[in-house]
Amino acid sequence: MHTDKPRPRVIIVGGGFAGLECARALARAPVDIVLIDRQNHHCFQPLLYQVATAALSPADIAWPIRAILSRQGNLRVVMANVTAVDTAAKVVQADALTLPYDDLVLASGVTHAYFGHDEWADAAPGLKTIEDARHIRARFLLAFERAELAADDAARRKLLTFVVVGGGPTGVEMAGAMAEVAHETLKEDFRRIDPRMSRILLIEAGPRILPALPDNLSGYAKGVLERMGVEVMADTRVTACSRDGVTLGDGTHIDASTIVWAAGVVASPAAQWIGAAHDRAGRILVNTDLSVPGHPDVFVVGDLASVPNVPGIAPAAKQMGGYVGRLIAARVEGRDPPPPFRYKHAGDLAAIGRRAAVVKIGRFELTGFLAWWFWGIAHIYFLIGLRNRFVVAINWLWSWLTFRRGARLISANGE
Amino acid sequence: MHTDKPRPRVIIVGGGFAGLECARALARAPVDIVLIDRQNHHCFQPLLYQVATAALSPADIAWPIRAILSRQGNLRVVMANVTAVDTAAKVVQADALTLPYDDLVLASGVTHAYFGHDEWADAAPGLKTIEDARHIRARFLLAFERAELAADDAARRKLLTFVVVGGGPTGVEMAGAMAEVAHETLKEDFRRIDPRMSRILLIEAGPRILPALPDNLSGYAKGVLERMGVEVMADTRVTACSRDGVTLGDGTHIDASTIVWAAGVVASPAAQWIGAAHDRAGRILVNTDLSVPGHPDVFVVGDLASVPNVPGIAPAAKQMGGYVGRLIAARVEGRDPPPPFRYKHAGDLAAIGRRAAVVKIGRFELTGFLAWWFWGIAHIYFLIGLRNRFVVAINWLWSWLTFRRGARLISANGE
């Protein structure tokens, strides 16, 4: 403590990658931090698709925020739902609590968007939270159970048709994992159906899957998926989703029982809380120091920030969070602020099933088996918490060796 | 196949210990088996309390029934809810399916009973399924989150008071684990409350906890629990449960936010399906070969069977299931039936936290640290599935070394 003044209060909204990294960057700063999240856990979103396809348990990729930050004495965690921000009075409203701040860091992220068709949400759940993953897992596994009992061929075919909408990394990883479950994991488990007859469709509106990667890598990914039995449909727009299936741009209807939405995101309502300018997806436009124009005491980090040429991926969120943490620390300690935020792109990678991946780091490109190991090691390395790394590594090794999946539980409230 | 006749059809209702063991005993018999369960997974109930207290993940102690039995060619698994049995037509009604049988094995178990006070169920959830455990886990962990934000001392005290009703093995194990979470796992995670101030009460209506064990072991368990900070109240009857707490026989009211029900069970409604005589808890009275009087083709195994001097524990369920499987196999193969069922009691054991247990096997008694290891090894040994054993062992080792608990997730629908 440098002075007798009360320490500046920093409120961080959101315990994702950006919020956590911001909190850590402030660990030694003379501030009092309140981190607010409506969940009690941080979720390692890049591996959510593995929970949705029963390879990992929720607790393998989620960790209590309190436990992550328990040693940080200048911080307390509040599990509550932020409903409003008063930038004039400088207070955050979270459920019944009114919390004053000197600096506010908004890191509440994004959720899936249905391009104005919110009514598709029930038929085509997205994959952003542990609950989402558990829900998709139950629906996916129940489809096989119901197909086993189906009365006729048409019903059976519909139940065994799985559609993934969106050909980004999440969609590619989801489709690959679904194909493995259907064609390998479950192949001996049923008597009346053969899960290998399942159809898995990956639908992408743009001209190719994995658009962030160069042509050759995206072509490679398509080839691997097709050999795994995934039907990859690029240049294909989905015009309707319902419990009956999807309708495509050319009017074709595909009967399908299970649809996973991996296309498009919309920001959490933070722009409305502070009345800030935002892009079409609701992401808040920020200055080069990630503060909000007109609000030098409000910062936006992670997927919620609209920053040109910065993708919505974990490394970018961490870089923004760390930057704002260092900026606030410098300010309260009277040091010079850091230069404007500059994003360093580490690379792109996506796993395709359990035998292949695509990796691009700078000019370095890698595909196939070696790329899969690189992908696996990189993800385990970044998983928070020693135990999780260890359990995830064992689960992967086990399912890799046996094609089995350990977390194949259907919850009562899965549907 | 011995003859040209169609193979006898055996229906097993329930994929618990008894049902699975019965299926296995019939693996080489010339029969067609249908195993019906409303869940897709077998749950290792003796460790459910570890899921409820965040030490293990649901998938660590549950395993898809299909995966367990996938190699058994004479069996198919149906995930459905049995609603009726017609013993004259010899068919089972399961959701929309009408399934004919030659032999029927009822193994649908028990659930918690509130002694005619079903209205207590909401306030005092029991612990029989994975969903129950997830629900209790969320309620237990949320109590600390809410206490951290509580406006006054009385609310905080109520939120940090946890009551376990029932001093059998489940109640003892639950209370011990709750004390550990409050006093060790969470001790550094909060800023406004000290989880070590939590009250954990174990209430037993009878004169002592662990009534199945001799006096000295039950006294030992009480001493260990008390040193762990659990208030053990024997000879104490609960006369009301609500979201406000519990009322005791002498009129005392204890404010408590979290109540776990570990007292009393009631059978699934199988006795009504077949119109059989049953005891007060709904358990079906059976002949010495576990068949139902008047129905030589209907057998009852596991907790659902009312057999004098046979406790409702996993080894007893397995012995009954195996017995009926062998009996049916002998009958269809034209061999002599086995002699009447005789239960062999292997022993009693209960863990008290992470450092002590009580074990009684015949005349052999063991307490303390060594007993805990014995308890742990016995449970891991019996866990189904190699992977589960391995992951559970690692999780235990990890939380034993660190007092941390990995599965501390609060689900959105936990409350």
XYZ file of C-alpha atoms in Angstrom, chain B residues 6-367:
362
model
C -37.213 -70.569 -30.409
C -34.877 -69.722 -27.547
C -36.584 -68.783 -24.253
C -36.877 -65.034 -23.795
C -35.627 -63.570 -20.517
C -36.453 -59.985 -19.619
C -34.419 -58.283 -16.913
C -35.821 -55.003 -15.598
C -33.036 -52.840 -14.171
C -29.329 -52.488 -14.913
C -28.087 -52.163 -11.331
C -25.833 -54.642 -9.585
C -28.486 -57.366 -9.477
C -29.666 -57.007 -13.080
C -26.143 -56.895 -14.527
C -25.016 -59.909 -12.549
C -28.068 -61.854 -13.666
C -27.344 -60.972 -17.306
C -23.750 -62.114 -16.952
C -24.724 -65.411 -15.356
C -26.829 -66.059 -18.463
C -24.051 -65.161 -20.920
C -23.577 -68.734 -22.160
C -27.176 -69.877 -21.769
C -29.307 -70.554 -24.881
C -31.690 -67.666 -24.170
C -32.506 -64.281 -25.685
C -32.194 -61.585 -23.043
C -33.664 -58.094 -23.072
C -32.312 -55.827 -20.356
C -34.535 -52.788 -19.798
C -33.418 -49.699 -17.908
C -34.724 -46.152 -17.996
C -31.153 -44.841 -17.754
C -28.458 -45.613 -20.288
C -25.911 -46.157 -17.538
C -25.165 -48.392 -14.606
C -24.350 -46.341 -11.532
C -21.921 -47.493 -8.853
C -24.107 -46.315 -5.976
C -21.623 -46.906 -3.121
C -19.570 -43.957 -4.439
C -22.434 -41.600 -5.280
C -21.679 -39.524 -2.208
C -18.298 -38.689 -3.757
C -20.055 -37.175 -6.758
C -22.393 -35.279 -4.432
C -19.367 -33.813 -2.652
C -17.420 -33.006 -5.837
C -14.598 -35.516 -5.443
C -15.556 -37.544 -8.502
C -17.270 -36.810 -11.798
C -20.490 -38.613 -12.710
C -18.725 -40.503 -15.499
C -16.143 -41.823 -13.035
C -18.753 -44.000 -11.346
C -21.239 -44.619 -14.152
C -20.770 -46.628 -17.280
C -23.057 -47.179 -20.280
C -24.944 -50.458 -19.824
C -24.483 -51.165 -23.533
C -20.730 -50.841 -23.232
C -20.610 -53.172 -20.224
C -22.582 -55.844 -22.068
C -21.664 -55.145 -25.705
C -19.817 -58.457 -26.091
C -22.756 -60.498 -24.809
C -24.336 -61.675 -28.069
C -27.506 -63.133 -26.525
C -28.579 -59.826 -24.998
C -29.984 -56.547 -26.155
C -30.419 -53.392 -24.106
C -33.558 -51.289 -24.269
C -33.585 -47.820 -22.743
C -37.211 -47.385 -21.708
C -39.496 -46.975 -18.738
C -41.411 -50.074 -17.627
C -45.001 -49.121 -16.855
C -46.810 -52.450 -16.523
C -46.434 -56.212 -16.542
C -49.123 -58.628 -17.707
C -48.277 -61.936 -16.018
C -51.140 -63.748 -17.792
C -50.100 -62.675 -21.304
C -46.447 -62.742 -20.170
C -45.542 -59.352 -21.584
C -43.776 -56.277 -20.223
C -44.961 -52.841 -21.266
C -42.045 -50.394 -21.613
C -43.020 -47.020 -23.048
C -44.500 -47.848 -26.469
C -42.991 -51.336 -26.556
C -44.759 -54.594 -25.676
C -42.104 -57.180 -24.962
C -42.978 -60.874 -24.444
C -41.043 -62.987 -21.941
C -40.698 -66.557 -20.821
C -38.850 -65.614 -17.637
C -38.990 -62.203 -16.011
C -36.389 -60.900 -13.563
C -37.376 -57.768 -11.647
C -34.357 -55.803 -10.451
C -35.642 -52.242 -10.428
C -34.388 -51.437 -6.932
C -35.487 -48.864 -4.422
C -35.576 -45.113 -4.053
C -35.566 -42.892 -0.976
C -38.665 -42.837 1.211
C -39.890 -40.025 3.400
C -42.095 -42.110 5.688
C -45.287 -40.699 4.227
C -43.906 -37.150 3.926
C -43.229 -36.913 0.208
C -43.476 -33.142 0.562
C -40.029 -33.245 2.195
C -38.448 -34.436 -1.048
C -37.847 -30.934 -2.392
C -36.123 -29.721 0.762
C -34.253 -32.926 1.546
C -33.130 -34.666 -1.666
C -31.920 -38.244 -1.424
C -28.964 -39.894 -3.096
C -29.815 -42.781 -5.412
C -28.991 -41.603 -8.954
C -26.374 -39.570 -10.792
C -28.968 -36.806 -11.142
C -29.541 -36.821 -7.388
C -25.812 -36.501 -6.793
C -25.450 -33.644 -9.269
C -28.395 -31.906 -7.668
C -27.019 -32.230 -4.131
C -23.574 -31.127 -5.324
C -25.011 -27.937 -6.814
C -27.069 -27.180 -3.722
C -24.147 -27.841 -1.381
C -21.705 -25.665 -3.345
C -24.260 -22.904 -3.943
C -24.804 -22.609 -0.181
C -21.228 -21.310 0.204
C -21.617 -18.932 -2.768
C -24.792 -17.500 -1.271
C -23.304 -17.281 2.205
C -20.439 -15.205 0.763
C -23.048 -12.713 -0.455
C -25.458 -12.966 2.496
C -26.723 -9.716 3.955
C -26.773 -10.696 7.624
C -25.401 -13.154 10.136
C -28.564 -15.206 10.544
C -28.835 -15.828 6.804
C -25.138 -16.706 6.658
C -25.443 -19.146 9.559
C -28.433 -20.833 7.989
C -26.664 -21.143 4.614
C -23.653 -22.707 6.313
C -25.677 -25.299 8.238
C -25.805 -28.701 6.568
C -27.958 -31.543 7.841
C -27.624 -35.205 6.893
C -30.602 -37.291 7.986
C -29.802 -40.961 8.530
C -26.736 -42.497 10.187
C -26.187 -45.529 7.967
C -23.080 -45.870 5.798
C -24.321 -43.322 3.226
C -25.121 -40.716 5.883
C -21.789 -41.237 7.637
C -19.838 -41.037 4.393
C -21.787 -37.992 3.249
C -21.322 -36.090 6.531
C -17.604 -36.879 6.631
C -17.090 -35.725 3.048
C -19.093 -32.525 3.631
C -16.950 -31.726 6.667
C -13.820 -32.148 4.588
C -15.064 -29.881 1.828
C -16.030 -27.173 4.302
C -12.998 -27.426 6.540
C -10.279 -28.206 4.039
C -11.104 -27.913 0.349
C -12.767 -24.512 0.480
C -10.839 -22.958 3.336
C -8.957 -20.421 1.168
C -11.595 -19.779 -1.465
C -13.820 -17.189 0.174
C -13.184 -13.690 1.520
C -16.247 -12.805 3.564
C -17.058 -16.181 5.065
C -14.830 -18.812 6.574
C -16.168 -22.167 5.351
C -14.588 -23.720 8.453
C -17.382 -22.098 10.465
C -19.902 -24.425 8.760
C -22.017 -26.698 10.943
C -22.514 -30.236 9.720
C -25.118 -32.302 11.587
C -25.662 -36.018 11.260
C -29.045 -37.006 12.657
C -29.953 -40.613 13.404
C -33.284 -41.768 14.864
C -31.814 -44.939 16.369
C -29.553 -45.102 19.404
C -26.299 -45.044 17.370
C -24.885 -44.489 13.884
C -23.853 -47.453 11.699
C -26.318 -49.797 13.451
C -25.212 -52.753 11.293
C -21.782 -52.621 12.927
C -20.899 -53.587 16.520
C -20.981 -50.985 19.269
C -17.258 -50.326 19.411
C -16.943 -49.601 15.673
C -19.960 -47.350 15.682
C -18.522 -45.490 18.691
C -15.204 -45.164 16.883
C -16.939 -43.692 13.814
C -18.770 -41.186 16.018
C -15.496 -40.095 17.611
C -13.768 -39.602 14.263
C -16.705 -37.648 12.852
C -16.785 -35.401 15.918
C -13.068 -34.689 15.627
C -13.760 -33.725 12.001
C -16.331 -31.213 13.212
C -19.518 -33.180 12.554
C -22.202 -32.941 15.251
C -23.531 -36.467 15.635
C -27.059 -36.577 17.075
C -28.318 -40.087 17.776
C -31.728 -40.914 19.280
C -33.043 -37.890 17.411
C -36.092 -38.004 15.220
C -36.734 -35.521 12.388
C -40.392 -34.496 12.402
C -40.337 -31.937 9.592
C -38.103 -30.852 6.701
C -38.479 -27.665 4.698
C -36.369 -25.104 2.910
C -36.039 -23.434 6.312
C -34.411 -26.419 7.973
C -35.368 -29.396 10.084
C -37.585 -29.775 13.143
C -36.614 -32.409 15.668
C -38.726 -34.703 17.838
C -38.335 -32.443 20.890
C -39.628 -29.454 18.940
C -36.230 -27.832 18.328
C -35.926 -26.189 14.927
C -32.550 -26.035 13.207
C -32.156 -23.415 10.475
C -30.407 -25.104 7.575
C -30.203 -24.443 3.851
C -29.028 -27.869 2.771
C -30.521 -31.170 3.895
C -29.530 -34.543 2.529
C -31.851 -37.480 3.038
C -30.080 -40.760 3.759
C -32.813 -42.453 5.790
C -35.211 -45.079 4.573
C -35.993 -46.494 1.175
C -39.092 -47.507 -0.684
C -39.229 -50.066 -3.481
C -39.940 -49.197 -7.095
C -43.586 -49.968 -7.962
C -42.853 -53.480 -9.243
C -45.105 -55.109 -6.628
C -48.060 -53.304 -8.179
C -47.104 -54.343 -11.714
C -47.492 -58.001 -10.813
C -49.936 -57.705 -7.905
C -47.493 -59.387 -5.527
C -47.402 -59.455 -1.741
C -44.875 -56.996 -0.366
C -43.502 -55.646 2.883
C -44.141 -52.132 4.228
C -41.400 -50.655 2.050
C -42.942 -52.203 -1.066
C -40.293 -54.921 -1.378
C -41.677 -58.094 -2.918
C -41.901 -61.251 -0.767
C -40.215 -64.151 -2.557
C -39.787 -67.920 -2.332
C -36.456 -69.433 -1.328
C -35.472 -69.547 -5.010
C -36.307 -65.807 -5.307
C -39.340 -66.495 -7.488
C -42.624 -64.794 -6.697
C -45.246 -67.001 -4.999
C -47.716 -68.129 -7.672
C -45.417 -66.945 -10.492
C -42.638 -69.483 -11.045
C -41.530 -67.503 -14.108
C -41.084 -64.169 -12.257
C -38.039 -63.557 -10.059
C -37.102 -60.637 -7.859
C -33.470 -59.749 -7.125
C -31.534 -56.967 -5.445
C -32.957 -54.309 -3.161
C -36.439 -54.930 -4.553
C -36.579 -58.399 -2.975
C -37.665 -58.808 0.624
C -35.467 -61.624 1.917
C -35.034 -62.068 5.686
C -31.557 -61.135 6.960
C -30.288 -59.965 3.568
C -29.170 -56.318 3.672
C -29.723 -53.837 0.838
C -26.119 -53.650 -0.232
C -24.303 -54.250 -3.516
C -22.784 -57.681 -2.704
C -26.229 -59.029 -1.727
C -27.741 -57.709 -4.969
C -24.995 -59.347 -6.998
C -25.432 -62.679 -5.227
C -29.180 -62.678 -5.889
C -28.736 -61.687 -9.539
C -26.128 -64.361 -10.115
C -28.277 -66.963 -8.376
C -31.340 -66.340 -10.541
C -29.199 -66.245 -13.686
C -27.770 -69.677 -12.845
C -31.237 -70.975 -11.939
C -32.728 -69.925 -15.289
C -29.704 -71.275 -17.164
C -30.069 -74.615 -15.382
C -33.768 -74.735 -16.155
C -33.451 -74.017 -19.889
C -30.547 -76.434 -20.185
C -32.536 -79.138 -18.385
C -30.139 -79.368 -15.440
C -31.124 -79.610 -11.755
C -31.958 -76.251 -10.243
C -29.487 -74.897 -7.679
C -30.345 -75.271 -3.965
C -32.324 -72.442 -2.301
C -30.650 -69.032 -2.271
C -28.303 -68.483 0.652
C -26.751 -65.125 1.307
C -23.070 -64.978 2.244
C -22.296 -61.814 4.150
C -18.881 -60.569 3.084
C -18.692 -57.761 5.600
C -19.542 -54.171 6.405
C -17.511 -51.101 5.724
C -17.889 -47.343 5.708
C -15.424 -44.542 5.029
C -15.232 -41.578 7.377
C -13.612 -38.772 5.453
C -10.263 -39.315 3.845
C -8.285 -40.719 6.723
C -10.422 -43.281 8.464
C -12.882 -46.075 7.858
C -14.465 -48.931 9.732
C -14.310 -52.454 8.347
C -15.812 -55.644 9.725
C -15.370 -58.934 7.889
C -16.506 -61.898 9.932
C -14.684 -61.530 13.236
C -12.010 -59.334 11.721
C -12.336 -55.646 12.605
C -10.243 -52.774 11.328
C -10.394 -49.018 11.928
